[in-house]
mmCIF file with all atom_site columns, C-alpha atoms in Angstrom:
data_model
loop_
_atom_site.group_PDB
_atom_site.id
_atom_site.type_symbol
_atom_site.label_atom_id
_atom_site.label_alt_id
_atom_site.label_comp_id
_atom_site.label_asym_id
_atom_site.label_entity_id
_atom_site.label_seq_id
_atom_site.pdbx_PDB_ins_code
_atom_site.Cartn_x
_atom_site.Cartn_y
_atom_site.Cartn_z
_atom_site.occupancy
_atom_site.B_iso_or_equiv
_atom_site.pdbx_formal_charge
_atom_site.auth_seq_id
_atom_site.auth_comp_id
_atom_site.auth_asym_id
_atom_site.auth_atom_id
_atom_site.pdbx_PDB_model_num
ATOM 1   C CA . UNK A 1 1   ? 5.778  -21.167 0.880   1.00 89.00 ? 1   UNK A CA 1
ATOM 2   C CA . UNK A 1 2   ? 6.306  -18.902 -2.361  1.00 96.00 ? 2   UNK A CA 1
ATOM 3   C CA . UNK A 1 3   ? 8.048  -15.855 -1.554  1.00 97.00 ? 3   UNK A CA 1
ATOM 4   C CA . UNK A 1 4   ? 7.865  -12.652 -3.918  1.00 99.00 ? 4   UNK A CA 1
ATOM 5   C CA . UNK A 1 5   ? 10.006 -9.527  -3.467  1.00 99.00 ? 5   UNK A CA 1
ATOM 6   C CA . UNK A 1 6   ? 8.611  -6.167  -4.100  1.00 99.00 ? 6   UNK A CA 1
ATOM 7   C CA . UNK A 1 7   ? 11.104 -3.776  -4.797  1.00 99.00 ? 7   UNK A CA 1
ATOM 8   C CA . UNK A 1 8   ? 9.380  0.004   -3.905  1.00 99.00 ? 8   UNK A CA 1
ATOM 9   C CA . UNK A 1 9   ? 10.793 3.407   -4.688  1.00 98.00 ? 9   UNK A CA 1
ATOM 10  C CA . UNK A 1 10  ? 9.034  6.692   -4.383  1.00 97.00 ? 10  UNK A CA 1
ATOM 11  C CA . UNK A 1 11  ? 7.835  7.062   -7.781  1.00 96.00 ? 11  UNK A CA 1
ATOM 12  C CA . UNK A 1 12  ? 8.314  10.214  -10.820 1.00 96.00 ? 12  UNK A CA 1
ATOM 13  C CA . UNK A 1 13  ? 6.468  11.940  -13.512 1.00 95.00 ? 13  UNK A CA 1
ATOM 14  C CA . UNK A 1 14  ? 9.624  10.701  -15.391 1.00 96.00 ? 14  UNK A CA 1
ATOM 15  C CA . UNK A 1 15  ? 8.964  7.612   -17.232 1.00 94.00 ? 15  UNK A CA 1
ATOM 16  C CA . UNK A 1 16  ? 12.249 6.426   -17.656 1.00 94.00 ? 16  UNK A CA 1
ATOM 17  C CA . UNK A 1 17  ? 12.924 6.944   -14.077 1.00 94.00 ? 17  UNK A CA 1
ATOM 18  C CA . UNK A 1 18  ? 10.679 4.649   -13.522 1.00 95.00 ? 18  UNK A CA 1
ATOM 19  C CA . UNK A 1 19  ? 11.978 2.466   -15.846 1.00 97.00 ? 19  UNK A CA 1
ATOM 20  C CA . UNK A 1 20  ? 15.166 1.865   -13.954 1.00 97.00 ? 20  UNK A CA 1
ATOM 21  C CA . UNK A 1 21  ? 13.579 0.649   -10.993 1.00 97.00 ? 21  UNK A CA 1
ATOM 22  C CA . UNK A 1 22  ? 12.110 -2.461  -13.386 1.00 97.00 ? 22  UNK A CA 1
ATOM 23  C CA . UNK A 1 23  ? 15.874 -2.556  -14.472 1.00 98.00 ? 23  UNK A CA 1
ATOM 24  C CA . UNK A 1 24  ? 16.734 -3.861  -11.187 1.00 98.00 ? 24  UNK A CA 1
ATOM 25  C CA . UNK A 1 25  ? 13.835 -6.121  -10.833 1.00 98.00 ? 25  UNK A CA 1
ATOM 26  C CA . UNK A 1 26  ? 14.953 -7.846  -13.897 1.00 98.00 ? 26  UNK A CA 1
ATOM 27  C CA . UNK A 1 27  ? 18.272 -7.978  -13.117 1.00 98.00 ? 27  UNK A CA 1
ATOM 28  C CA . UNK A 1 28  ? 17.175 -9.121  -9.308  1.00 98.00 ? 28  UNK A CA 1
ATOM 29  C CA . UNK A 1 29  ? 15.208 -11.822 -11.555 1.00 97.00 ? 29  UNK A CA 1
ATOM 30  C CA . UNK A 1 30  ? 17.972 -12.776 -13.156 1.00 98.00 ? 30  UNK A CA 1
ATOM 31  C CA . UNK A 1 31  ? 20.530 -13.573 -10.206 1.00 97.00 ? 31  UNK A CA 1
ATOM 32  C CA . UNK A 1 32  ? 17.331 -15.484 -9.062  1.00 97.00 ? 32  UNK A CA 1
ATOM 33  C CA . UNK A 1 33  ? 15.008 -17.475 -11.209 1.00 94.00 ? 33  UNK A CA 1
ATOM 34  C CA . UNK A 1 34  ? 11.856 -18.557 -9.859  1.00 94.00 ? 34  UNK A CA 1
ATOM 35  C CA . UNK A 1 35  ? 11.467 -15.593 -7.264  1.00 98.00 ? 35  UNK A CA 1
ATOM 36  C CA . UNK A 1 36  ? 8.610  -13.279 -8.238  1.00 99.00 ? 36  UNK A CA 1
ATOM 37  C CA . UNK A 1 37  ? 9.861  -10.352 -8.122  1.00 99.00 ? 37  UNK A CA 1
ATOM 38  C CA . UNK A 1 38  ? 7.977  -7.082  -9.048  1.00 99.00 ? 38  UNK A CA 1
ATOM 39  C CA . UNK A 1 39  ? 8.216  -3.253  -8.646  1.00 98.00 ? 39  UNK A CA 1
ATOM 40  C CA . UNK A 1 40  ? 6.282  -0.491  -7.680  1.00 99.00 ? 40  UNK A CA 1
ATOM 41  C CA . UNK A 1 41  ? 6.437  2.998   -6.755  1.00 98.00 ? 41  UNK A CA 1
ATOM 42  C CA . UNK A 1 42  ? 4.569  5.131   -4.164  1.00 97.00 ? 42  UNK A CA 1
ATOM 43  C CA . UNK A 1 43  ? 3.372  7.652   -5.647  1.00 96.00 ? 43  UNK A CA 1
ATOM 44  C CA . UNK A 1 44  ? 3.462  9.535   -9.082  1.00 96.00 ? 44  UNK A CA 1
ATOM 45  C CA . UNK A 1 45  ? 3.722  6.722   -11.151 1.00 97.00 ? 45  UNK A CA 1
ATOM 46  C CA . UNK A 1 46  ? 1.368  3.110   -11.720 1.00 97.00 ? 46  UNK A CA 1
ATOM 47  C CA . UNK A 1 47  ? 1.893  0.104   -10.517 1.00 98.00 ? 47  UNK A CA 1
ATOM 48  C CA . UNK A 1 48  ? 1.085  1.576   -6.741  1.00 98.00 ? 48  UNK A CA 1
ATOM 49  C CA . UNK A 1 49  ? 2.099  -0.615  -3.545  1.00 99.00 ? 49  UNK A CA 1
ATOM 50  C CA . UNK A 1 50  ? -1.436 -1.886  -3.741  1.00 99.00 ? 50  UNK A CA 1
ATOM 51  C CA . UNK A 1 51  ? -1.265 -2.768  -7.074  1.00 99.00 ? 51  UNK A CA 1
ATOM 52  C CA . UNK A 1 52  ? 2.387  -4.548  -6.912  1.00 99.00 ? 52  UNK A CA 1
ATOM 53  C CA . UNK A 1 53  ? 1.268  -6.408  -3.564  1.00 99.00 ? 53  UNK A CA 1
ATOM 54  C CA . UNK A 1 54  ? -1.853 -7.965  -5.843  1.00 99.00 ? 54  UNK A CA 1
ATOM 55  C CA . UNK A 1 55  ? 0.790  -8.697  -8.351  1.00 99.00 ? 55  UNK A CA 1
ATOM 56  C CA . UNK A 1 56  ? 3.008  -10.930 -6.510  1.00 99.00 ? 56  UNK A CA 1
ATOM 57  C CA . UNK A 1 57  ? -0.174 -12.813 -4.851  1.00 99.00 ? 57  UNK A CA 1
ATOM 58  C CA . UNK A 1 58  ? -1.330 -13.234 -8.179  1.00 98.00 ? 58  UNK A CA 1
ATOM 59  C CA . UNK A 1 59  ? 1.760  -14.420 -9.263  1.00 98.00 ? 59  UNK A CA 1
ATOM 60  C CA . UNK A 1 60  ? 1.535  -17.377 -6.410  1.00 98.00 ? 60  UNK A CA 1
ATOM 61  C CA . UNK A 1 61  ? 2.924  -15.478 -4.115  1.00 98.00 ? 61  UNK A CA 1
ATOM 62  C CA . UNK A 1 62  ? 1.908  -16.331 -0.228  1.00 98.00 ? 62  UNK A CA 1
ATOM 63  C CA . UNK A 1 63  ? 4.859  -14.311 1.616   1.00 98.00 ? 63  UNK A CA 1
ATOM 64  C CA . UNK A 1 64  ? 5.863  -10.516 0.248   1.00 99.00 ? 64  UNK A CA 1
ATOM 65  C CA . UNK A 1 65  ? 8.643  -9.070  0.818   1.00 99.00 ? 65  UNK A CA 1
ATOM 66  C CA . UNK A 1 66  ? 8.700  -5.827  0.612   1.00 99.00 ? 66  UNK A CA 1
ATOM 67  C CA . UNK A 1 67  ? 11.970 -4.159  0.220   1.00 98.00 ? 67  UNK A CA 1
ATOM 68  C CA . UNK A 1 68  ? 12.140 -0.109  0.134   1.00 98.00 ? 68  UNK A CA 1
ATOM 69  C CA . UNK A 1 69  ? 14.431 0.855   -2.920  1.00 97.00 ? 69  UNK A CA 1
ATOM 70  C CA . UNK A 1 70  ? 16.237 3.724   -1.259  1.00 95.00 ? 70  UNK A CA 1
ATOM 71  C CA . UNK A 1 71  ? 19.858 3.981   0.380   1.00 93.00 ? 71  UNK A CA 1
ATOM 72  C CA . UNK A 1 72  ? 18.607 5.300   3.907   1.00 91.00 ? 72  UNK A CA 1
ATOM 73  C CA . UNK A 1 73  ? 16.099 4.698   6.608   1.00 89.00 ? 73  UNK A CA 1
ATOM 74  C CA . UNK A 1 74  ? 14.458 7.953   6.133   1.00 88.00 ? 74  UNK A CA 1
ATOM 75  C CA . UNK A 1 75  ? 10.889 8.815   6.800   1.00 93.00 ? 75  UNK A CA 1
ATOM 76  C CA . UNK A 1 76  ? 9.357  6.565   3.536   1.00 93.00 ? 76  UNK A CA 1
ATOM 77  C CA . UNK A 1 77  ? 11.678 3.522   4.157   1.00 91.00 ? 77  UNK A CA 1
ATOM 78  C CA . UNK A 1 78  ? 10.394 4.058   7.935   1.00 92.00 ? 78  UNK A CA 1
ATOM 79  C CA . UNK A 1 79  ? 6.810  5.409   7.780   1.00 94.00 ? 79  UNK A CA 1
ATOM 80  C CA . UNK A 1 80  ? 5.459  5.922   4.344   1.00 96.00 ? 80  UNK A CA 1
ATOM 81  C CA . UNK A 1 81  ? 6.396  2.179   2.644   1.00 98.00 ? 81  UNK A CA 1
ATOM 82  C CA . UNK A 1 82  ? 5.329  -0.568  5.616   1.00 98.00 ? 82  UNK A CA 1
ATOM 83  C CA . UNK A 1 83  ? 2.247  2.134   5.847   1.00 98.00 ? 83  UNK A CA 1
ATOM 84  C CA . UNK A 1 84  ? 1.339  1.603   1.996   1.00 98.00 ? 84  UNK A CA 1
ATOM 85  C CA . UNK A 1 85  ? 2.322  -2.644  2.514   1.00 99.00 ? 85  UNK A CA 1
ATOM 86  C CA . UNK A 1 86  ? 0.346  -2.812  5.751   1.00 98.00 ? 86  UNK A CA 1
ATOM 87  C CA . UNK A 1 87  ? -3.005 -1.412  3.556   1.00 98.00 ? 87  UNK A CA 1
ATOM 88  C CA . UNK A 1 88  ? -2.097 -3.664  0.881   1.00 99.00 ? 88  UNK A CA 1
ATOM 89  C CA . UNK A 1 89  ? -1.851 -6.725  2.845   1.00 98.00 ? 89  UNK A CA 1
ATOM 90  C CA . UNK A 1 90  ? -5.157 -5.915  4.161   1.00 98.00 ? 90  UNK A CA 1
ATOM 91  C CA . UNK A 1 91  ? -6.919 -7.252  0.875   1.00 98.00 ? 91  UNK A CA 1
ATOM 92  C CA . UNK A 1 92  ? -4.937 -10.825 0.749   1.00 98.00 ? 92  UNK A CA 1
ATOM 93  C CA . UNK A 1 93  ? -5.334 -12.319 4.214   1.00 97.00 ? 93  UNK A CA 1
ATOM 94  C CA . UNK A 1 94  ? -3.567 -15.376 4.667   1.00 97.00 ? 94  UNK A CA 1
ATOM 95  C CA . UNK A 1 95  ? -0.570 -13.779 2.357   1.00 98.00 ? 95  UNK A CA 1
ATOM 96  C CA . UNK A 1 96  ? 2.531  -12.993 5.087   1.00 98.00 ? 96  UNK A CA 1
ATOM 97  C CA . UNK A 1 97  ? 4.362  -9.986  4.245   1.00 98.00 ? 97  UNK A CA 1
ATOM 98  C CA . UNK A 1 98  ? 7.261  -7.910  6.357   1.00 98.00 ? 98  UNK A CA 1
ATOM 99  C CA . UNK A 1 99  ? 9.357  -4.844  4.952   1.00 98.00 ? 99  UNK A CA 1
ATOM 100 C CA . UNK A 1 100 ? 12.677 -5.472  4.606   1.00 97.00 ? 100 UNK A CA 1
ATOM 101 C CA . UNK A 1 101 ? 15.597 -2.803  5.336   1.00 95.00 ? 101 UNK A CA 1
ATOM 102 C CA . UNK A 1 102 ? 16.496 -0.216  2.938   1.00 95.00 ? 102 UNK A CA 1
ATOM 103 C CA . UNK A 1 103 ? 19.910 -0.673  0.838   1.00 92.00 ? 103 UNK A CA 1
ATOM 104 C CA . UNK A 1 104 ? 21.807 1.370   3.803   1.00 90.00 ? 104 UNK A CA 1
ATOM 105 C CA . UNK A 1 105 ? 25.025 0.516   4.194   1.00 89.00 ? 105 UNK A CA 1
ATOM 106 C CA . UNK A 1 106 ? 26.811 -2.000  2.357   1.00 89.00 ? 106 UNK A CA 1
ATOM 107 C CA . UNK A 1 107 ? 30.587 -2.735  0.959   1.00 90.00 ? 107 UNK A CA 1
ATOM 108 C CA . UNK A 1 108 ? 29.279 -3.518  -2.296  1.00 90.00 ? 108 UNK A CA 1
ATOM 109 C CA . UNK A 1 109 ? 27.919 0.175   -2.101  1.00 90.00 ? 109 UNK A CA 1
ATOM 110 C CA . UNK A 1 110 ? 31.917 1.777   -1.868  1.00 88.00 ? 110 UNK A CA 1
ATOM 111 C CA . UNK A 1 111 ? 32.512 0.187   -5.221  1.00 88.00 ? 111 UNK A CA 1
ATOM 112 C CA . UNK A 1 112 ? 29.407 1.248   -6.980  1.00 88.00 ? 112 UNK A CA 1
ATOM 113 C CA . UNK A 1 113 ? 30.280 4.763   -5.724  1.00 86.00 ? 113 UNK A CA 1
ATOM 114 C CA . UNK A 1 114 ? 33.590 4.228   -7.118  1.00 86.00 ? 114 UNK A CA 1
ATOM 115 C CA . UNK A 1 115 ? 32.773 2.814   -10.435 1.00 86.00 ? 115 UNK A CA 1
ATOM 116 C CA . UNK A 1 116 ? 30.381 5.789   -10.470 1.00 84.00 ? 116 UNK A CA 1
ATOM 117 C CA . UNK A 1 117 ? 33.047 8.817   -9.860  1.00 86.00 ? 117 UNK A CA 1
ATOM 118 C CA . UNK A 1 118 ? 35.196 7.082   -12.590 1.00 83.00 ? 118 UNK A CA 1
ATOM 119 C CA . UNK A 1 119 ? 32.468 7.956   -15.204 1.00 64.00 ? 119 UNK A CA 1
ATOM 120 C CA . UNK A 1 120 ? 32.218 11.356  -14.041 1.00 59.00 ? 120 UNK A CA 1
ATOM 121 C CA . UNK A 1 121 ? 33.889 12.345  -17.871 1.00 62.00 ? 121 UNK A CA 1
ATOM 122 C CA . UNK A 1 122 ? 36.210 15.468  -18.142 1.00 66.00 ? 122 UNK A CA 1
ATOM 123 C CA . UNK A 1 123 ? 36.419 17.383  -14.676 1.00 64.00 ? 123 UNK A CA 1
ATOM 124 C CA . UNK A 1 124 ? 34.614 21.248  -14.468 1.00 60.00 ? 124 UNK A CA 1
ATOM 125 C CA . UNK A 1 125 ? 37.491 24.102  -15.552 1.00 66.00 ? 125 UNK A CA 1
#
């Protein structure tokens, strides 16, 4: 079996916004060569879910997993992304898929935070 991951966020008329969620997927590729591993937003912004589902079969892919690219469990990690894999999956039968869990809550996630509030530059007067 040839598993892809499909890393989805919600998508922005900001191209380099975009951009950054490709960041990760390269740097997801690099912790883990072979894995296909593409992105895709939901809305706003090309490549769609459908689009990045057909990507990863196309790739070789015959599992997808698809893993929302946001920190909670809100309503698109809940409703909106396995809705937009579920219709995507419809046009590859055979292909297994299941949506993973959003980031949420991690250890990892405290230092990130902290490196992040270290960068803040020069506090407000």
């Amino acid at each position: 079996m040839t598993q892809a991951l499909l890393l989805i966020d919600h998508g922005s008329r900001r191209e380099a916004a975009n951009r950054m969620l490709e960041e990760v997927a390269e740097l997801v590729r690099a912790r883990r060569p072979g894995l296909i591993v593409r992105a895709a937003h939901m809305e706003l912004a090309p490549p769609n879910v459908a689009t990045g589902f057909s990507a990863c079969v196309e790739a070789g892919a015959t599992e997808v997993v698809a893993m929302p690219y946001f920190l909670f469990r809100g309503r698109h990690a809940a409703e909106d992304v396995p809705r937009l894999v579920e219709e995507a999956a419809a046009q590859h039968p055979g292909v297994l898929w299941r949506v993973a869990d959003p980031l949420g809550l991690h250890p990892l996630l405290a230092e990130v935070v902290l490196e992040r509030a270290a960068l803040g530059g020069d506090p407000a007067p």
